[in-house]
Amino acid sequence: MTYLETARRKTEELAKQEKVRILSLETSCDETAAAVVENGRVILSNVVFSQIDLHELYGGVVPEIASRAHMEACDRVIDQALREAGMKLEEIDALAVTKGPGLVGALLTGVNCMKGLAFAAGKPLVGVNHIEGHVSANYLSHPDLEPPFLCLVVSGGHSHLVEVEDYGVYRLIGQTADDAAGEAFDKAARVLGLPYPGGPRIDALAEEGNPEAFVLPKPKTAGKYDYSFSGLKTAFINTVHGLEQRGEPLPKADLAASFRRAVCTELMEKAEAVIRSRRQTAGGKEQAFALAGGVSANRELRRTAEAMCRRQGVKLFMPVIPLCTDNGAMIGSAAYYRLMRGGIAGLNMNAEPALRLVN
Ligand code: KG4
Ligand code: ZN
């Protein structure tokens, strides 16, 4: 029997099993992360090895350094995830790995590692879309959450408004035309002299500042529900340079607070507009809205989402903070729902650096 035939047969048996435990690996950017997740909802272990120290010196992720660091860390992180879950590899039902989008070298390290393990152990393997992983972090934080819901996915590489119609079924409503929200935060932070990754630092600094101190322009987009952050970022950089040229001291907390306010207002206004328009078509049915991705850890974004959902009478779901940024458990959750639909990969699976959530 070939590997794929064995994997298919095992997958069919898994559908009858009460508990399905998946060992997952995430290596798309600068975190080597592994987890064991049960039935897509219960975290048995979640180990994240961050490479931030290695990249901080360069002010951003260096792809070659990331790939090498993943290669060195993979085995160790996987072993730790199994140990913390109290399980042996033989007891695991299936394996999962992020296949895209992300840095090609970083993805390849993880994909090859898990293909090798799947072949050696004769276990089904699931290739997971990283963005779907972020959405699925909400299933881990909220056992009661079921599709359909509207989800704002905001990370270092993505800003998407998607309708989650069912598990694995997405409809793209809006996306960024240029920079992602996290990328904009990171660039603005760099101008303020804050170290990489700047998003969390700008967020902390902004708590001390006045969000109305600086007026930044409202982004313009072609699509009604699309985003654009590059103009906002340029306006911010120009404001900072203007202050520097006049020899004025930088009110960093006020600048951070004003920038954060502009980004969060933009993100939430579009989401609210979608919810309003859906209310007319959904006949007033109760709606749900979820945040996902690294930027959903942002304190003001969470507060703005709470206020918006209260205003609109919509139920809000947000991942707990450690599940907002990259982790292995979110990949294990997304993999479960894919596996239950028979979505297993062959050993010819490749990394797909430009993989989209919706084609
Ligand atoms: O989801 P993630 O870990 O990786 C990607 O898939 O990109 O997101 C990382 C991004 C970075 O740009 C980081 O600066 C941003 O999320 N981020 C934040 C916060 N925490 C992480 N941005 C704003 N406020 C935060 N608290
Ligand atoms: Zn991510």
PDB file of C-alpha atoms in Angstrom, residues 78-343:
ATOM      1  CA  ILE A  78       8.010  19.069  18.415  1.00  0.00           C
ATOM      2  CA  ASP A  79       9.524  16.886  21.162  1.00  0.00           C
ATOM      3  CA  GLN A  80       8.552  19.453  23.765  1.00  0.00           C
ATOM      4  CA  ALA A  81       4.972  19.684  22.448  1.00  0.00           C
ATOM      5  CA  LEU A  82       4.613  15.886  22.684  1.00  0.00           C
ATOM      6  CA  ARG A  83       6.176  15.799  26.139  1.00  0.00           C
ATOM      7  CA  GLU A  84       3.943  18.584  27.483  1.00  0.00           C
ATOM      8  CA  ALA A  85       0.865  16.822  26.076  1.00  0.00           C
ATOM      9  CA  GLY A  86       2.045  13.615  27.775  1.00  0.00           C
ATOM     10  CA  MET A  87       1.903  11.760  24.469  1.00  0.00           C
ATOM     11  CA  LYS A  88       4.157   9.686  22.253  1.00  0.00           C
ATOM     12  CA  LEU A  89       4.239  10.146  18.490  1.00  0.00           C
ATOM     13  CA  GLU A  90       2.526   6.732  18.077  1.00  0.00           C
ATOM     14  CA  GLU A  91      -0.501   8.037  20.015  1.00  0.00           C
ATOM     15  CA  ILE A  92      -0.956  11.001  17.671  1.00  0.00           C
ATOM     16  CA  ASP A  93      -3.711  10.548  15.043  1.00  0.00           C
ATOM     17  CA  ALA A  94      -2.562  12.982  12.370  1.00  0.00           C
ATOM     18  CA  LEU A  95       0.059  15.621  11.609  1.00  0.00           C
ATOM     19  CA  ALA A  96      -0.400  19.167  10.336  1.00  0.00           C
ATOM     20  CA  VAL A  97       1.846  21.889   9.008  1.00  0.00           C
ATOM     21  CA  THR A  98       1.470  25.431   7.666  1.00  0.00           C
ATOM     22  CA  LYS A  99       1.978  25.295   3.894  1.00  0.00           C
ATOM     23  CA  GLY A 100       1.510  29.029   3.186  1.00  0.00           C
ATOM     24  CA  PRO A 101       1.424  31.960   2.944  1.00  0.00           C
ATOM     25  CA  GLY A 102       4.757  33.044   4.376  1.00  0.00           C
ATOM     26  CA  LEU A 103       8.499  33.074   3.730  1.00  0.00           C
ATOM     27  CA  VAL A 104       9.321  30.300   1.280  1.00  0.00           C
ATOM     28  CA  GLY A 105      12.448  29.015   3.032  1.00  0.00           C
ATOM     29  CA  ALA A 106      10.777  29.103   6.434  1.00  0.00           C
ATOM     30  CA  LEU A 107       7.689  27.254   5.134  1.00  0.00           C
ATOM     31  CA  LEU A 108       9.812  24.650   3.339  1.00  0.00           C
ATOM     32  CA  THR A 109      11.620  23.777   6.554  1.00  0.00           C
ATOM     33  CA  GLY A 110       8.345  22.972   8.305  1.00  0.00           C
ATOM     34  CA  VAL A 111       6.724  21.237   5.322  1.00  0.00           C
ATOM     35  CA  ASN A 112       9.744  18.957   4.804  1.00  0.00           C
ATOM     36  CA  CYS A 113      10.039  18.202   8.484  1.00  0.00           C
ATOM     37  CA  MET A 114       6.384  17.105   8.740  1.00  0.00           C
ATOM     38  CA  LYS A 115       6.416  15.214   5.435  1.00  0.00           C
ATOM     39  CA  GLY A 116       9.360  13.185   6.751  1.00  0.00           C
ATOM     40  CA  LEU A 117       7.591  12.523  10.032  1.00  0.00           C
ATOM     41  CA  ALA A 118       4.315  11.584   8.306  1.00  0.00           C
ATOM     42  CA  PHE A 119       6.055   9.143   5.994  1.00  0.00           C
ATOM     43  CA  ALA A 120       8.133   7.577   8.771  1.00  0.00           C
ATOM     44  CA  ALA A 121       5.171   7.228  11.148  1.00  0.00           C
ATOM     45  CA  GLY A 122       2.596   6.381   8.434  1.00  0.00           C
ATOM     46  CA  LYS A 123       0.210   9.105   9.623  1.00  0.00           C
ATOM     47  CA  PRO A 124      -2.155  11.363   7.660  1.00  0.00           C
ATOM     48  CA  LEU A 125      -0.758  14.847   6.988  1.00  0.00           C
ATOM     49  CA  VAL A 126      -2.757  18.060   6.594  1.00  0.00           C
ATOM     50  CA  GLY A 127      -1.423  21.217   4.879  1.00  0.00           C
ATOM     51  CA  VAL A 128      -2.886  24.324   6.510  1.00  0.00           C
ATOM     52  CA  ASN A 129      -3.372  27.894   5.287  1.00  0.00           C
ATOM     53  CA  HIS A 130      -1.811  30.213   7.874  1.00  0.00           C
ATOM     54  CA  ILE A 131      -4.644  32.768   7.623  1.00  0.00           C
ATOM     55  CA  GLU A 132      -7.191  30.008   8.235  1.00  0.00           C
ATOM     56  CA  GLY A 133      -5.084  29.128  11.274  1.00  0.00           C
ATOM     57  CA  HIS A 134      -5.498  32.654  12.652  1.00  0.00           C
ATOM     58  CA  VAL A 135      -9.281  32.502  12.160  1.00  0.00           C
ATOM     59  CA  SER A 136      -9.316  29.100  13.921  1.00  0.00           C
ATOM     60  CA  ALA A 137      -7.560  30.479  17.022  1.00  0.00           C
ATOM     61  CA  ASN A 138     -11.072  31.637  17.911  1.00  0.00           C
ATOM     62  CA  TYR A 139     -12.352  28.020  18.017  1.00  0.00           C
ATOM     63  CA  LEU A 140      -9.730  27.304  20.677  1.00  0.00           C
ATOM     64  CA  SER A 141     -10.674  30.318  22.794  1.00  0.00           C
ATOM     65  CA  HIS A 142     -14.459  29.945  22.373  1.00  0.00           C
ATOM     66  CA  PRO A 143     -15.930  26.417  22.469  1.00  0.00           C
ATOM     67  CA  ASP A 144     -19.348  27.849  21.565  1.00  0.00           C
ATOM     68  CA  LEU A 145     -18.250  29.620  18.379  1.00  0.00           C
ATOM     69  CA  GLU A 146     -19.539  28.100  15.153  1.00  0.00           C
ATOM     70  CA  PRO A 147     -19.700  29.545  11.651  1.00  0.00           C
ATOM     71  CA  PRO A 148     -21.149  31.672  10.180  1.00  0.00           C
ATOM     72  CA  PHE A 149     -19.390  34.793  11.432  1.00  0.00           C
ATOM     73  CA  LEU A 150     -17.604  37.830  10.073  1.00  0.00           C
ATOM     74  CA  CYS A 151     -13.869  37.856  10.805  1.00  0.00           C
ATOM     75  CA  LEU A 152     -11.298  40.643  10.672  1.00  0.00           C
ATOM     76  CA  VAL A 153      -7.886  39.013  10.192  1.00  0.00           C
ATOM     77  CA  VAL A 154      -5.137  41.509  10.909  1.00  0.00           C
ATOM     78  CA  SER A 155      -1.504  40.437  11.107  1.00  0.00           C
ATOM     79  CA  GLY A 156       1.950  41.420   9.895  1.00  0.00           C
ATOM     80  CA  GLY A 157       1.168  40.195   6.382  1.00  0.00           C
ATOM     81  CA  HIS A 158      -2.633  40.377   6.064  1.00  0.00           C
ATOM     82  CA  SER A 159      -5.649  42.601   6.600  1.00  0.00           C
ATOM     83  CA  HIS A 160      -8.746  40.724   5.492  1.00  0.00           C
ATOM     84  CA  LEU A 161     -12.439  41.030   6.176  1.00  0.00           C
ATOM     85  CA  VAL A 162     -13.872  37.568   5.552  1.00  0.00           C
ATOM     86  CA  GLU A 163     -17.215  35.932   5.950  1.00  0.00           C
ATOM     87  CA  VAL A 164     -16.639  32.503   7.510  1.00  0.00           C
ATOM     88  CA  GLU A 165     -19.601  30.711   5.958  1.00  0.00           C
ATOM     89  CA  ASP A 166     -18.697  27.257   7.280  1.00  0.00           C
ATOM     90  CA  TYR A 167     -15.571  25.415   8.460  1.00  0.00           C
ATOM     91  CA  GLY A 168     -13.085  25.926   5.640  1.00  0.00           C
ATOM     92  CA  VAL A 169     -15.521  27.983   3.552  1.00  0.00           C
ATOM     93  CA  TYR A 170     -14.642  31.662   3.238  1.00  0.00           C
ATOM     94  CA  ARG A 171     -15.920  34.624   1.274  1.00  0.00           C
ATOM     95  CA  LEU A 172     -13.564  37.551   0.931  1.00  0.00           C
ATOM     96  CA  ILE A 173     -15.290  40.867   1.598  1.00  0.00           C
ATOM     97  CA  GLY A 174     -12.346  43.266   1.764  1.00  0.00           C
ATOM     98  CA  GLN A 175      -8.567  43.308   1.956  1.00  0.00           C
ATOM     99  CA  THR A 176      -5.688  45.736   2.030  1.00  0.00           C
ATOM    100  CA  ALA A 177      -4.556  47.272  -1.219  1.00  0.00           C
ATOM    101  CA  ASP A 178      -1.038  47.837   0.123  1.00  0.00           C
ATOM    102  CA  ASP A 179       0.440  47.478   3.625  1.00  0.00           C
ATOM    103  CA  ALA A 180      -1.058  45.128   6.200  1.00  0.00           C
ATOM    104  CA  ALA A 181      -2.105  46.686   9.522  1.00  0.00           C
ATOM    105  CA  GLY A 182       0.713  44.959  11.445  1.00  0.00           C
ATOM    106  CA  GLU A 183       3.251  46.044   8.859  1.00  0.00           C
ATOM    107  CA  ALA A 184       2.065  49.656   9.225  1.00  0.00           C
ATOM    108  CA  PHE A 185       2.414  49.418  13.019  1.00  0.00           C
ATOM    109  CA  ASP A 186       5.919  47.981  12.648  1.00  0.00           C
ATOM    110  CA  LYS A 187       7.018  50.733  10.235  1.00  0.00           C
ATOM    111  CA  ALA A 188       5.553  53.538  12.343  1.00  0.00           C
ATOM    112  CA  ALA A 189       7.305  52.084  15.388  1.00  0.00           C
ATOM    113  CA  ARG A 190      10.608  52.041  13.570  1.00  0.00           C
ATOM    114  CA  VAL A 191      10.317  55.775  12.821  1.00  0.00           C
ATOM    115  CA  LEU A 192       9.839  56.342  16.543  1.00  0.00           C
ATOM    116  CA  GLY A 193      13.031  54.363  17.203  1.00  0.00           C
ATOM    117  CA  LEU A 194      11.209  51.420  18.803  1.00  0.00           C
ATOM    118  CA  PRO A 195      12.720  47.945  18.320  1.00  0.00           C
ATOM    119  CA  TYR A 196      11.226  45.162  16.165  1.00  0.00           C
ATOM    120  CA  PRO A 197       8.447  43.989  16.299  1.00  0.00           C
ATOM    121  CA  GLY A 198       7.039  47.449  16.796  1.00  0.00           C
ATOM    122  CA  GLY A 199       3.303  46.658  17.020  1.00  0.00           C
ATOM    123  CA  PRO A 200       3.242  45.648  20.692  1.00  0.00           C
ATOM    124  CA  ARG A 201       5.649  48.488  21.621  1.00  0.00           C
ATOM    125  CA  ILE A 202       3.567  51.169  19.900  1.00  0.00           C
ATOM    126  CA  ASP A 203       0.498  49.701  21.606  1.00  0.00           C
ATOM    127  CA  ALA A 204       2.098  49.962  25.065  1.00  0.00           C
ATOM    128  CA  LEU A 205       3.423  53.484  24.431  1.00  0.00           C
ATOM    129  CA  ALA A 206       0.051  54.632  23.061  1.00  0.00           C
ATOM    130  CA  GLU A 207      -1.629  53.821  26.394  1.00  0.00           C
ATOM    131  CA  GLU A 208       0.200  56.854  27.847  1.00  0.00           C
ATOM    132  CA  GLY A 209      -0.551  59.247  24.967  1.00  0.00           C
ATOM    133  CA  ASN A 210      -3.299  61.506  23.643  1.00  0.00           C
ATOM    134  CA  PRO A 211      -4.897  59.936  20.530  1.00  0.00           C
ATOM    135  CA  GLU A 212      -6.199  63.325  19.396  1.00  0.00           C
ATOM    136  CA  ALA A 213      -2.815  65.096  19.496  1.00  0.00           C
ATOM    137  CA  PHE A 214      -2.135  64.583  15.778  1.00  0.00           C
ATOM    138  CA  VAL A 215      -4.640  64.485  12.945  1.00  0.00           C
ATOM    139  CA  LEU A 216      -3.796  61.876  10.312  1.00  0.00           C
ATOM    140  CA  PRO A 217      -5.575  61.572   6.955  1.00  0.00           C
ATOM    141  CA  LYS A 218      -8.379  59.095   6.429  1.00  0.00           C
ATOM    142  CA  PRO A 219      -7.339  56.370   3.952  1.00  0.00           C
ATOM    143  CA  LYS A 220      -9.091  56.261   0.574  1.00  0.00           C
ATOM    144  CA  THR A 221      -9.776  52.937  -1.124  1.00  0.00           C
ATOM    145  CA  ALA A 222     -11.289  51.818  -4.407  1.00  0.00           C
ATOM    146  CA  GLY A 223     -13.361  49.004  -2.851  1.00  0.00           C
ATOM    147  CA  LYS A 224     -16.009  49.919  -0.270  1.00  0.00           C
ATOM    148  CA  TYR A 225     -14.701  47.416   2.296  1.00  0.00           C
ATOM    149  CA  ASP A 226     -11.022  47.438   1.342  1.00  0.00           C
ATOM    150  CA  TYR A 227      -8.175  48.822   3.411  1.00  0.00           C
ATOM    151  CA  SER A 228      -5.107  50.936   2.696  1.00  0.00           C
ATOM    152  CA  PHE A 229      -2.462  51.820   5.246  1.00  0.00           C
ATOM    153  CA  SER A 230       0.424  53.066   3.149  1.00  0.00           C
ATOM    154  CA  GLY A 231      -0.830  56.684   2.886  1.00  0.00           C
ATOM    155  CA  LEU A 232      -1.444  56.784   6.616  1.00  0.00           C
ATOM    156  CA  LYS A 233       2.056  55.442   7.247  1.00  0.00           C
ATOM    157  CA  THR A 234       3.616  58.073   4.940  1.00  0.00           C
ATOM    158  CA  ALA A 235       1.643  60.881   6.607  1.00  0.00           C
ATOM    159  CA  PHE A 236       2.871  59.621   9.971  1.00  0.00           C
ATOM    160  CA  ILE A 237       6.503  59.503   8.800  1.00  0.00           C
ATOM    161  CA  ASN A 238       6.174  63.050   7.392  1.00  0.00           C
ATOM    162  CA  THR A 239       4.741  64.292  10.696  1.00  0.00           C
ATOM    163  CA  VAL A 240       7.680  62.790  12.610  1.00  0.00           C
ATOM    164  CA  HIS A 241      10.245  64.168  10.147  1.00  0.00           C
ATOM    165  CA  GLY A 242       8.592  67.627  10.292  1.00  0.00           C
ATOM    166  CA  LEU A 243       8.941  67.682  14.090  1.00  0.00           C
ATOM    167  CA  GLU A 244      12.563  66.527  13.839  1.00  0.00           C
ATOM    168  CA  GLN A 245      13.421  69.181  11.236  1.00  0.00           C
ATOM    169  CA  ARG A 246      12.005  71.892  13.457  1.00  0.00           C
ATOM    170  CA  GLY A 247      14.188  70.537  16.242  1.00  0.00           C
ATOM    171  CA  GLU A 248      11.157  69.808  18.409  1.00  0.00           C
ATOM    172  CA  PRO A 249      11.270  66.890  20.874  1.00  0.00           C
ATOM    173  CA  LEU A 250       9.144  63.939  19.701  1.00  0.00           C
ATOM    174  CA  PRO A 251       6.013  63.443  21.808  1.00  0.00           C
ATOM    175  CA  LYS A 252       6.304  59.700  21.169  1.00  0.00           C
ATOM    176  CA  ALA A 253       3.355  58.577  23.269  1.00  0.00           C
ATOM    177  CA  ASP A 254       1.019  61.114  21.568  1.00  0.00           C
ATOM    178  CA  LEU A 255       2.308  60.088  18.138  1.00  0.00           C
ATOM    179  CA  ALA A 256       1.838  56.389  18.927  1.00  0.00           C
ATOM    180  CA  ALA A 257      -1.659  56.993  20.304  1.00  0.00           C
ATOM    181  CA  SER A 258      -2.705  59.078  17.272  1.00  0.00           C
ATOM    182  CA  PHE A 259      -1.418  56.480  14.824  1.00  0.00           C
ATOM    183  CA  ARG A 260      -3.038  53.603  16.699  1.00  0.00           C
ATOM    184  CA  ARG A 261      -6.345  55.503  16.811  1.00  0.00           C
ATOM    185  CA  ALA A 262      -6.229  56.109  13.038  1.00  0.00           C
ATOM    186  CA  VAL A 263      -5.533  52.419  12.241  1.00  0.00           C
ATOM    187  CA  CYS A 264      -8.140  51.044  14.662  1.00  0.00           C
ATOM    188  CA  THR A 265     -10.824  53.508  13.541  1.00  0.00           C
ATOM    189  CA  GLU A 266     -10.257  52.543   9.922  1.00  0.00           C
ATOM    190  CA  LEU A 267     -10.296  48.794  10.648  1.00  0.00           C
ATOM    191  CA  MET A 268     -13.464  48.956  12.700  1.00  0.00           C
ATOM    192  CA  GLU A 269     -15.426  51.427  10.544  1.00  0.00           C
ATOM    193  CA  LYS A 270     -15.294  49.062   7.580  1.00  0.00           C
ATOM    194  CA  ALA A 271     -16.212  46.048   9.717  1.00  0.00           C
ATOM    195  CA  GLU A 272     -19.167  47.993  11.139  1.00  0.00           C
ATOM    196  CA  ALA A 273     -20.294  48.982   7.653  1.00  0.00           C
ATOM    197  CA  VAL A 274     -20.338  45.293   6.631  1.00  0.00           C
ATOM    198  CA  ILE A 275     -22.324  44.352   9.740  1.00  0.00           C
ATOM    199  CA  ARG A 276     -24.856  47.111   9.038  1.00  0.00           C
ATOM    200  CA  SER A 277     -25.290  46.037   5.440  1.00  0.00           C
ATOM    201  CA  ARG A 278     -25.666  42.367   6.493  1.00  0.00           C
ATOM    202  CA  ARG A 279     -28.359  43.252   8.996  1.00  0.00           C
ATOM    203  CA  GLN A 280     -30.545  44.398   6.124  1.00  0.00           C
ATOM    204  CA  THR A 281     -30.038  41.100   4.254  1.00  0.00           C
ATOM    205  CA  ALA A 282     -29.943  38.763   7.279  1.00  0.00           C
ATOM    206  CA  GLY A 283     -33.348  39.992   8.509  1.00  0.00           C
ATOM    207  CA  GLY A 284     -32.036  41.035  11.928  1.00  0.00           C
ATOM    208  CA  LYS A 285     -30.656  37.540  12.814  1.00  0.00           C
ATOM    209  CA  GLU A 286     -28.052  37.526  15.587  1.00  0.00           C
ATOM    210  CA  GLN A 287     -24.658  38.041  14.089  1.00  0.00           C
ATOM    211  CA  ALA A 288     -21.177  37.230  15.313  1.00  0.00           C
ATOM    212  CA  PHE A 289     -17.935  39.084  14.711  1.00  0.00           C
ATOM    213  CA  ALA A 290     -14.426  37.803  15.405  1.00  0.00           C
ATOM    214  CA  LEU A 291     -10.951  39.287  15.460  1.00  0.00           C
ATOM    215  CA  ALA A 292      -7.878  37.271  14.465  1.00  0.00           C
ATOM    216  CA  GLY A 293      -4.134  37.657  13.807  1.00  0.00           C
ATOM    217  CA  GLY A 294      -1.267  39.346  15.649  1.00  0.00           C
ATOM    218  CA  VAL A 295      -2.834  42.819  15.584  1.00  0.00           C
ATOM    219  CA  SER A 296      -5.931  41.504  17.374  1.00  0.00           C
ATOM    220  CA  ALA A 297      -3.739  41.621  20.507  1.00  0.00           C
ATOM    221  CA  ASN A 298      -3.875  45.418  20.205  1.00  0.00           C
ATOM    222  CA  ARG A 299      -5.567  46.900  23.244  1.00  0.00           C
ATOM    223  CA  GLU A 300      -7.344  49.709  21.420  1.00  0.00           C
ATOM    224  CA  LEU A 301      -8.510  47.408  18.625  1.00  0.00           C
ATOM    225  CA  ARG A 302     -10.074  45.095  21.230  1.00  0.00           C
ATOM    226  CA  ARG A 303     -11.759  48.040  22.983  1.00  0.00           C
ATOM    227  CA  THR A 304     -12.983  49.476  19.670  1.00  0.00           C
ATOM    228  CA  ALA A 305     -14.366  46.062  18.674  1.00  0.00           C
ATOM    229  CA  GLU A 306     -16.191  45.760  21.998  1.00  0.00           C
ATOM    230  CA  ALA A 307     -17.786  49.192  21.584  1.00  0.00           C
ATOM    231  CA  MET A 308     -18.741  48.523  17.965  1.00  0.00           C
ATOM    232  CA  CYS A 309     -20.320  45.140  18.784  1.00  0.00           C
ATOM    233  CA  ARG A 310     -22.240  46.594  21.703  1.00  0.00           C
ATOM    234  CA  ARG A 311     -23.536  49.346  19.420  1.00  0.00           C
ATOM    235  CA  GLN A 312     -24.587  46.877  16.735  1.00  0.00           C
ATOM    236  CA  GLY A 313     -25.918  44.167  19.081  1.00  0.00           C
ATOM    237  CA  VAL A 314     -23.418  41.660  17.705  1.00  0.00           C
ATOM    238  CA  LYS A 315     -21.637  38.902  19.650  1.00  0.00           C
ATOM    239  CA  LEU A 316     -17.865  39.464  19.762  1.00  0.00           C
ATOM    240  CA  PHE A 317     -15.199  36.739  19.769  1.00  0.00           C
ATOM    241  CA  MET A 318     -11.466  37.396  20.191  1.00  0.00           C
ATOM    242  CA  PRO A 319      -8.660  34.887  20.738  1.00  0.00           C
ATOM    243  CA  VAL A 320      -6.939  35.027  24.136  1.00  0.00           C
ATOM    244  CA  ILE A 321      -3.771  37.143  23.759  1.00  0.00           C
ATOM    245  CA  PRO A 322      -1.201  34.298  23.361  1.00  0.00           C
ATOM    246  CA  LEU A 323      -3.306  32.823  20.535  1.00  0.00           C
ATOM    247  CA  CYS A 324      -3.462  36.111  18.571  1.00  0.00           C
ATOM    248  CA  THR A 325       0.135  35.919  17.337  1.00  0.00           C
ATOM    249  CA  ASP A 326       1.625  32.932  15.504  1.00  0.00           C
ATOM    250  CA  ASN A 327       1.326  29.595  17.294  1.00  0.00           C
ATOM    251  CA  GLY A 328       1.006  25.896  16.505  1.00  0.00           C
ATOM    252  CA  ALA A 329      -2.356  25.293  18.195  1.00  0.00           C
ATOM    253  CA  MET A 330      -4.262  27.444  15.677  1.00  0.00           C
ATOM    254  CA  ILE A 331      -2.799  25.284  12.883  1.00  0.00           C
ATOM    255  CA  GLY A 332      -3.920  22.131  14.710  1.00  0.00           C
ATOM    256  CA  SER A 333      -7.453  23.508  15.041  1.00  0.00           C
ATOM    257  CA  ALA A 334      -7.759  24.427  11.349  1.00  0.00           C
ATOM    258  CA  ALA A 335      -6.246  21.037  10.432  1.00  0.00           C
ATOM    259  CA  TYR A 336      -8.907  19.126  12.379  1.00  0.00           C
ATOM    260  CA  TYR A 337     -11.787  20.554  10.363  1.00  0.00           C
ATOM    261  CA  ARG A 338      -9.878  19.990   7.120  1.00  0.00           C
ATOM    262  CA  LEU A 339      -9.035  16.400   8.122  1.00  0.00           C
ATOM    263  CA  MET A 340     -12.670  15.652   8.961  1.00  0.00           C
ATOM    264  CA  ARG A 341     -13.531  16.620   5.387  1.00  0.00           C
ATOM    265  CA  GLY A 342     -10.848  14.217   4.121  1.00  0.00           C
ATOM    266  CA  GLY A 343      -8.447  17.025   3.218  1.00  0.00           C
TER     267      GLY A 343
END
